[in-house]
């Protein structure tokens, strides 16, 4: 087997980063796309532009082959079976589908849905709304003073379901999802993991392989926007009731009603995102080519360099785990009273792209007492120049924001 290419060569494959004018450190929000993904999008519309499954001409056959081939490719990347993979618009839609189509009919008043304090709004608001509709309650899995969610994991007697992230998008905390899933399954509790910030950054752990449901978005993994994935393990997918109805998801329709197709197609009503699905394949190929283990090691070095540099800047403080080993991707900063949005704007003028705000994790940052924050987040194509450029520009940006 050939050795993977050096990660230093990866950046050359991303046209948006080719001229070196940008230090892209907003990768927790979305990643850039390699040329292979852009080419695949264009190629689909030129060579395979048709709807899937129904057409009996060569373009339709090519479109169907691309779409179902993408399903198999995603399954292989996630250690799943193809029939366990549902394409959605994004991770948010997948989580809502589980909340409405799987849990709502099973959840009773007085029961609880367990979520961690680390959650993105996408893995919090659907469960809040579900509890309102059913009379259930939300139970928080609490974090420590360093925003860590650590075993042993304990669930209340009335628990019915567990939803948790593997990596916090806001502060970068890695959750021991193997321990969490096994603790939940010991209580026969179904588990949904939001792996949006972990996929492509961390190797799959056993918890990810064992969870009942997984949700992710392609655009966080160098793939196109507008495509998400929901994985339902084994019989779990068959237990989800469709929430959207119409074409594609039906086997047959009469004047009296419809008969639905088997999963996963019954959960994919209407024309699917065929071109983004086809273009997601080269993004997954790229991740496998360079190796997620190597990407994790590379990002860990960058995170350590970032944390070491930040420790020398008096005007900022790091939110969350102190150790780089406990993090993936993101480092969130409190700025000692300087406005995070102003600092972010000043950094943008210096060619450094970061994120300012609550990062769709407002309850987390309000509990910690430090929001809004400034967040820098790395990706496989990030390099030491990006980190050093950010560290060099940050003190002046903070100082300038205080007097703006």
Coordinates of C-alpha atoms in Angstrom, one line a residue:
X1 CA 0.0 0.0 0.0
X2 CA 1.4 3.4 -0.9
X3 CA 2.1 5.9 1.9
X4 CA -0.4 8.8 2.0
X5 CA 0.9 12.1 0.5
X6 CA 2.2 14.7 2.9
X7 CA -0.4 17.0 4.3
X8 CA 1.6 20.0 3.3
X9 CA 0.6 19.3 -0.2
X10 CA -3.1 19.2 0.5
X11 CA -3.7 23.0 0.4
X12 CA -2.7 23.1 -3.2
X13 CA -5.9 21.3 -4.1
X14 CA -8.2 24.1 -2.8
X15 CA -8.6 26.9 -5.3
X16 CA -10.0 29.4 -2.8
X17 CA -6.7 29.2 -0.8
X18 CA -4.3 29.2 -3.8
X19 CA -3.1 32.8 -3.6
X20 CA -2.2 32.6 0.1
X21 CA -4.1 35.9 0.9
X22 CA -6.3 34.3 3.5
X23 CA -5.6 32.6 6.8
X24 CA -8.8 30.4 6.9
X25 CA -9.6 29.8 10.6
X26 CA -13.4 29.6 10.5
X27 CA -13.5 25.9 9.5
X28 CA -15.9 24.9 12.2
X29 CA -18.6 26.9 10.4
X30 CA -17.7 25.4 7.0
X31 CA -14.7 24.2 5.1
X32 CA -13.5 25.1 1.7
X33 CA -13.8 22.7 -1.3
X34 CA -11.0 21.0 -3.3
X35 CA -11.0 21.2 -7.0
X36 CA -12.1 17.6 -7.3
X37 CA -15.4 18.5 -5.6
X38 CA -16.0 21.5 -7.8
X39 CA -15.2 19.4 -10.9
X40 CA -17.6 16.7 -9.7
X41 CA -20.4 19.2 -9.4
X42 CA -19.9 20.6 -12.9
X43 CA -19.4 17.1 -14.3
X44 CA -22.7 15.9 -13.0
X45 CA -24.7 18.7 -14.6
X46 CA -22.9 18.2 -17.9
X47 CA -22.7 14.4 -18.1
X48 CA -25.5 13.1 -15.8
X49 CA -28.2 15.7 -15.5
X50 CA -31.4 13.8 -14.8
X51 CA -33.5 12.8 -11.9
X52 CA -32.8 9.5 -10.2
X53 CA -34.5 6.1 -10.0
X54 CA -37.3 6.7 -12.5
X55 CA -35.8 7.7 -15.8
X56 CA -35.1 4.9 -18.4
X57 CA -32.6 6.8 -20.4
X58 CA -28.8 6.8 -20.1
X59 CA -28.6 10.1 -18.2
X60 CA -31.1 8.9 -15.7
X61 CA -29.1 5.7 -15.3
X62 CA -25.9 7.7 -14.8
X63 CA -27.6 10.0 -12.2
X64 CA -29.0 7.0 -10.3
X65 CA -25.6 5.3 -10.3
X66 CA -23.9 8.5 -9.0
X67 CA -26.5 9.0 -6.3
X68 CA -26.6 5.4 -5.0
X69 CA -22.8 5.1 -5.4
X70 CA -22.5 8.1 -3.1
X71 CA -24.7 6.4 -0.6
X72 CA -22.4 3.4 -0.6
X73 CA -19.3 5.6 -0.4
X74 CA -20.7 7.4 2.7
X75 CA -21.6 4.1 4.3
X76 CA -18.1 2.8 3.8
X77 CA -16.6 6.0 5.3
X78 CA -18.9 5.7 8.4
X79 CA -18.7 2.0 8.9
X80 CA -22.4 1.6 8.0
X81 CA -24.5 -0.3 5.5
X82 CA -25.7 1.5 2.5
X83 CA -29.4 0.9 3.4
X84 CA -28.7 2.7 6.8
X85 CA -27.7 6.0 5.1
X86 CA -30.3 8.7 4.5
X87 CA -29.4 11.8 2.5
X88 CA -30.9 15.0 4.1
X89 CA -30.3 18.7 3.5
X90 CA -28.0 19.0 6.5
X91 CA -27.4 17.5 10.0
X92 CA -30.2 19.7 11.4
X93 CA -32.8 18.0 9.2
X94 CA -31.5 14.6 10.2
X95 CA -31.8 15.4 13.9
X96 CA -35.3 16.8 13.4
X97 CA -36.3 13.7 11.5
X98 CA -35.3 11.5 14.4
X99 CA -37.1 13.8 16.9
X100 CA -40.3 13.9 14.9
X101 CA -40.3 10.5 13.1
X102 CA -38.8 8.2 15.7
X103 CA -39.0 9.6 19.2
X104 CA -42.2 11.7 19.3
X105 CA -44.6 8.7 19.1
X106 CA -42.5 6.9 21.8
X107 CA -42.0 9.7 24.2
X108 CA -44.5 10.1 27.1
X109 CA -45.2 13.0 29.5
X110 CA -42.9 12.7 32.5
X111 CA -40.1 11.1 30.6
X112 CA -36.9 12.9 29.8
X113 CA -34.6 13.5 26.8
X114 CA -30.9 13.8 27.8
X115 CA -28.7 16.3 26.1
X116 CA -25.3 17.7 27.0
X117 CA -24.5 21.3 27.8
X118 CA -22.1 21.3 24.9
X119 CA -24.8 21.1 22.2
X120 CA -25.1 23.2 19.0
X121 CA -28.6 24.6 18.7
X122 CA -29.3 22.0 16.0
X123 CA -29.0 19.2 18.6
X124 CA -30.9 21.1 21.3
X125 CA -33.8 23.1 19.9
X126 CA -35.4 20.0 18.2
X127 CA -35.5 18.3 21.6
X128 CA -36.7 21.4 23.4
X129 CA -39.6 21.6 21.0
X130 CA -40.3 17.9 21.2
X131 CA -40.5 18.1 25.0
X132 CA -43.0 21.0 24.7
X133 CA -45.2 19.0 22.4
X134 CA -45.2 15.8 24.5
X135 CA -45.0 17.0 28.1
X136 CA -41.6 15.4 28.5
X137 CA -38.6 17.3 30.0
X138 CA -35.1 18.1 29.0
X139 CA -32.4 16.6 31.2
X140 CA -28.9 18.2 31.0
X141 CA -25.7 16.2 31.1
X142 CA -23.5 18.7 32.9
X143 CA -20.0 19.8 32.2
X144 CA -17.2 20.8 34.5
X145 CA -15.5 24.2 34.8
X146 CA -13.3 23.5 31.7
X147 CA -16.3 22.6 29.6
X148 CA -15.6 18.9 29.7
X149 CA -18.2 16.2 29.7
X150 CA -16.6 13.2 31.4
X151 CA -17.7 9.7 32.5
X152 CA -19.2 8.2 34.5
X153 CA -22.4 9.1 32.6
X154 CA -25.5 8.8 34.6
X155 CA -29.1 9.2 33.3
X156 CA -32.3 9.8 35.3
X157 CA -34.7 6.9 35.9
X158 CA -37.2 8.6 33.5
X159 CA -34.7 8.9 30.6
X160 CA -36.0 7.8 27.2
X161 CA -33.4 9.1 24.8
X162 CA -29.9 10.5 24.7
X163 CA -28.6 13.1 22.2
X164 CA -25.0 14.3 22.3
X165 CA -22.3 15.8 20.2
X166 CA -18.9 14.1 19.8
X167 CA -17.1 17.5 19.5
X168 CA -18.3 20.9 20.7
X169 CA -18.4 23.3 17.8
X170 CA -18.1 26.3 20.2
X171 CA -15.2 25.2 22.5
X172 CA -13.7 22.1 20.8
X173 CA -14.3 19.7 23.7
X174 CA -14.1 16.0 22.7
X175 CA -16.7 13.8 24.3
X176 CA -15.9 10.2 25.2
X177 CA -18.8 8.9 23.1
X178 CA -17.7 5.3 23.5
X179 CA -18.4 5.5 27.2
X180 CA -21.5 7.6 26.7
X181 CA -23.1 5.2 24.2
X182 CA -22.3 2.1 26.2
X183 CA -23.7 3.7 29.4
X184 CA -26.9 4.6 27.6
X185 CA -27.2 1.2 25.9
X186 CA -26.7 -0.5 29.3
X187 CA -30.0 1.3 30.2
X188 CA -31.5 0.4 26.8
X189 CA -31.6 4.0 25.8
X190 CA -31.3 4.9 22.1
X191 CA -28.6 7.4 21.3
X192 CA -28.1 10.0 18.6
X193 CA -24.6 11.4 18.1
X194 CA -24.0 14.7 16.3
X195 CA -20.7 14.0 14.6
X196 CA -20.7 17.1 12.4
X197 CA -17.5 18.5 14.1
X198 CA -15.8 15.2 14.4
X199 CA -16.2 13.5 11.0
X200 CA -13.0 14.1 9.0
X201 CA -11.1 15.3 12.0
X202 CA -11.2 12.3 14.3
X203 CA -11.0 8.6 13.6
X204 CA -14.3 6.8 14.2
X205 CA -14.5 5.6 17.8
X206 CA -16.6 2.6 19.0
X207 CA -19.3 4.9 20.3
X208 CA -19.8 6.2 16.8
X209 CA -20.0 2.7 15.4
X210 CA -22.5 1.6 18.1
X211 CA -24.8 4.7 18.3
X212 CA -28.4 4.2 17.0
X213 CA -28.3 7.4 15.0
X214 CA -25.6 9.6 13.5
X215 CA -26.0 13.1 11.9
X216 CA -23.5 15.1 9.9
X217 CA -23.2 17.7 7.2
X218 CA -21.1 17.4 4.0
X219 CA -20.0 21.0 4.0
X220 CA -18.0 20.5 7.2
X221 CA -16.0 17.8 5.4
X222 CA -14.8 19.6 2.3
X223 CA -18.0 18.6 0.5
X224 CA -20.9 20.7 -1.0
X225 CA -23.4 22.7 1.0
X226 CA -27.0 21.5 1.0
X227 CA -26.2 17.8 1.8
X228 CA -26.5 16.1 5.1
X229 CA -26.4 12.4 6.2
X230 CA -28.5 10.6 8.8
X231 CA -27.4 7.1 9.7
X232 CA -29.9 4.8 11.4
X233 CA -28.3 1.5 12.6
X234 CA -30.1 -1.7 11.9
X235 CA -33.8 -1.7 12.6
X236 CA -33.7 1.9 13.9
X237 CA -34.2 3.4 10.4
X238 CA -37.2 1.3 9.8
X239 CA -38.8 2.7 13.0
X240 CA -38.7 6.3 11.7
X241 CA -42.0 7.5 10.2
X242 CA -41.7 9.7 7.2
X243 CA -42.2 13.4 7.9
X244 CA -42.2 14.6 4.3
X245 CA -44.5 13.0 1.6
X246 CA -44.6 13.2 -2.1
X247 CA -42.6 11.8 -5.0
X248 CA -39.6 9.5 -4.9
X249 CA -40.5 8.0 -1.5
X250 CA -43.5 6.1 -2.7
X251 CA -43.8 2.6 -4.1
X252 CA -47.2 3.2 -5.5
X253 CA -50.1 5.6 -5.2
X254 CA -53.8 5.1 -5.6
X255 CA -56.8 7.5 -5.1
X256 CA -57.1 6.2 -1.6
X257 CA -53.5 6.4 -0.4
X258 CA -49.9 5.5 -0.9
X259 CA -47.5 2.7 -0.2
X260 CA -44.0 3.8 0.8
X261 CA -40.7 2.4 -0.3
X262 CA -38.4 0.7 2.1
X263 CA -35.8 2.7 4.1
X264 CA -33.8 4.7 3.3
X265 CA -35.7 5.9 0.3
X266 CA -39.0 6.4 2.1
X267 CA -37.3 9.1 4.1
X268 CA -36.1 11.0 1.0
X269 CA -39.2 12.6 -0.4
X270 CA -38.9 14.7 -3.6
X271 CA -36.0 15.3 -5.9
X272 CA -32.8 14.7 -3.8
X273 CA -29.5 16.7 -3.9
X274 CA -28.0 14.4 -6.5
X275 CA -25.2 16.6 -7.6
X276 CA -24.0 17.4 -4.1
X277 CA -24.2 13.7 -3.2
X278 CA -22.0 12.8 -6.2
X279 CA -19.6 15.6 -5.4
X280 CA -19.3 14.5 -1.8
X281 CA -17.5 11.3 -3.0
X282 CA -14.2 13.1 -4.0
X283 CA -14.2 14.8 -0.6
X284 CA -14.4 11.4 1.2
X285 CA -11.8 10.1 -1.2
X286 CA -9.5 13.0 -0.2
X287 CA -10.0 12.2 3.5
X288 CA -9.1 8.6 2.9
X289 CA -6.2 9.5 0.7
X290 CA -4.5 11.6 3.4
X291 CA -5.8 9.6 6.3
X292 CA -8.0 10.8 9.2
X293 CA -5.3 9.6 11.7
X294 CA -2.7 11.8 10.0
X295 CA -5.2 14.7 9.8
X296 CA -5.8 14.4 13.5
X297 CA -2.1 14.4 14.3
X298 CA -1.6 17.5 12.0
X299 CA -4.5 19.4 13.6
X300 CA -3.3 18.5 17.1
X301 CA 0.1 20.1 16.4
X302 CA -1.6 23.2 15.2
X303 CA -4.0 23.4 18.2
X304 CA -1.0 23.0 20.5
X305 CA 0.9 25.8 18.7
X306 CA -2.2 28.0 18.9
X307 CA -2.7 27.3 22.6
X308 CA 1.0 28.0 23.4
X309 CA 0.8 31.3 21.5
X310 CA -2.4 32.4 23.2
X311 CA -0.9 31.7 26.6
X312 CA 1.6 34.5 25.9
X313 CA -1.2 37.1 25.2
X314 CA -2.4 38.7 28.4
X315 CA -5.5 40.2 26.9
X316 CA -7.2 36.9 26.0
X317 CA -8.2 33.7 27.8
X318 CA -9.0 30.3 26.3
X319 CA -12.4 28.8 27.0
X320 CA -12.7 25.1 27.5
X321 CA -10.2 22.3 28.0
X322 CA -6.6 23.5 28.6
X323 CA -5.1 20.5 26.9
X324 CA -5.0 20.3 23.1
X325 CA -5.4 16.5 23.4
X326 CA -8.9 17.1 24.8
X327 CA -9.9 19.3 21.8
X328 CA -10.6 19.0 18.1
X329 CA -10.8 21.8 15.7
X330 CA -11.9 24.9 17.6
X331 CA -10.4 27.2 20.2
X332 CA -12.8 29.8 21.7
X333 CA -11.5 33.0 23.3
X334 CA -12.8 35.5 25.9
X335 CA -11.3 38.9 25.1
X336 CA -11.2 40.7 28.4
X337 CA -14.1 43.0 27.6
X338 CA -13.3 43.7 24.0
X339 CA -16.1 43.2 21.6
X340 CA -15.6 39.8 19.7
X341 CA -17.4 41.0 16.6
X342 CA -15.2 44.1 16.3
X343 CA -12.1 42.0 16.8
X344 CA -13.2 39.6 14.1
X345 CA -13.8 42.5 11.7
X346 CA -10.3 43.9 12.4
X347 CA -8.8 40.5 11.9
X348 CA -10.6 40.1 8.6
X349 CA -8.9 43.3 7.4
X350 CA -5.6 41.6 8.2
X351 CA -6.6 38.6 6.1
X352 CA -7.5 36.3 9.0
X353 CA -11.0 34.6 8.9
X354 CA -12.4 33.7 12.3
X355 CA -15.8 33.6 13.8
X356 CA -17.4 35.8 16.5
X357 CA -20.6 35.2 18.5
X358 CA -22.3 32.5 20.4
X359 CA -21.6 29.9 17.7
X360 CA -25.1 28.5 17.9
X361 CA -24.3 27.3 21.4
X362 CA -25.7 30.1 23.5
X363 CA -26.8 28.1 26.5
X364 CA -23.2 26.7 26.8
X365 CA -21.4 30.0 26.6
X366 CA -23.9 31.8 28.9
X367 CA -23.4 29.0 31.5
X368 CA -19.6 29.5 31.2
X369 CA -20.2 33.2 31.4
X370 CA -18.0 34.3 28.6
X371 CA -20.0 34.8 25.4
X372 CA -19.8 36.1 22.8
X373 CA -16.4 34.7 22.0
X374 CA -13.9 34.7 19.2
X375 CA -13.4 31.3 17.7
X376 CA -10.5 30.1 15.6
X377 CA -10.8 26.6 14.1
X378 CA -8.4 24.5 12.0
X379 CA -8.8 22.0 9.2
X380 CA -6.7 19.5 7.4
X381 CA -5.4 22.3 5.0
X382 CA -4.5 24.7 7.9
X383 CA -0.8 25.3 8.4
X384 CA 1.5 27.0 10.9
X385 CA 1.5 30.2 8.8
X386 CA -2.3 30.5 9.4
X387 CA -1.8 30.1 13.2
X388 CA 1.1 32.5 13.4
X389 CA -0.6 35.1 11.3
X390 CA -3.6 35.0 13.7
X391 CA -1.4 35.2 16.8
X392 CA 0.5 38.1 15.4
X393 CA -2.6 40.1 14.5
X394 CA -4.7 39.3 17.6
X395 CA -3.2 41.6 20.2
X396 CA -3.5 44.7 18.1
X397 CA -7.0 43.8 17.1
X398 CA -8.1 43.4 20.7
X399 CA -6.4 46.7 21.6
X400 CA -8.0 48.5 18.7
X401 CA -11.5 47.0 19.6
X402 CA -11.2 48.4 23.1
X403 CA -10.9 52.0 21.7
X404 CA -13.4 51.6 18.8

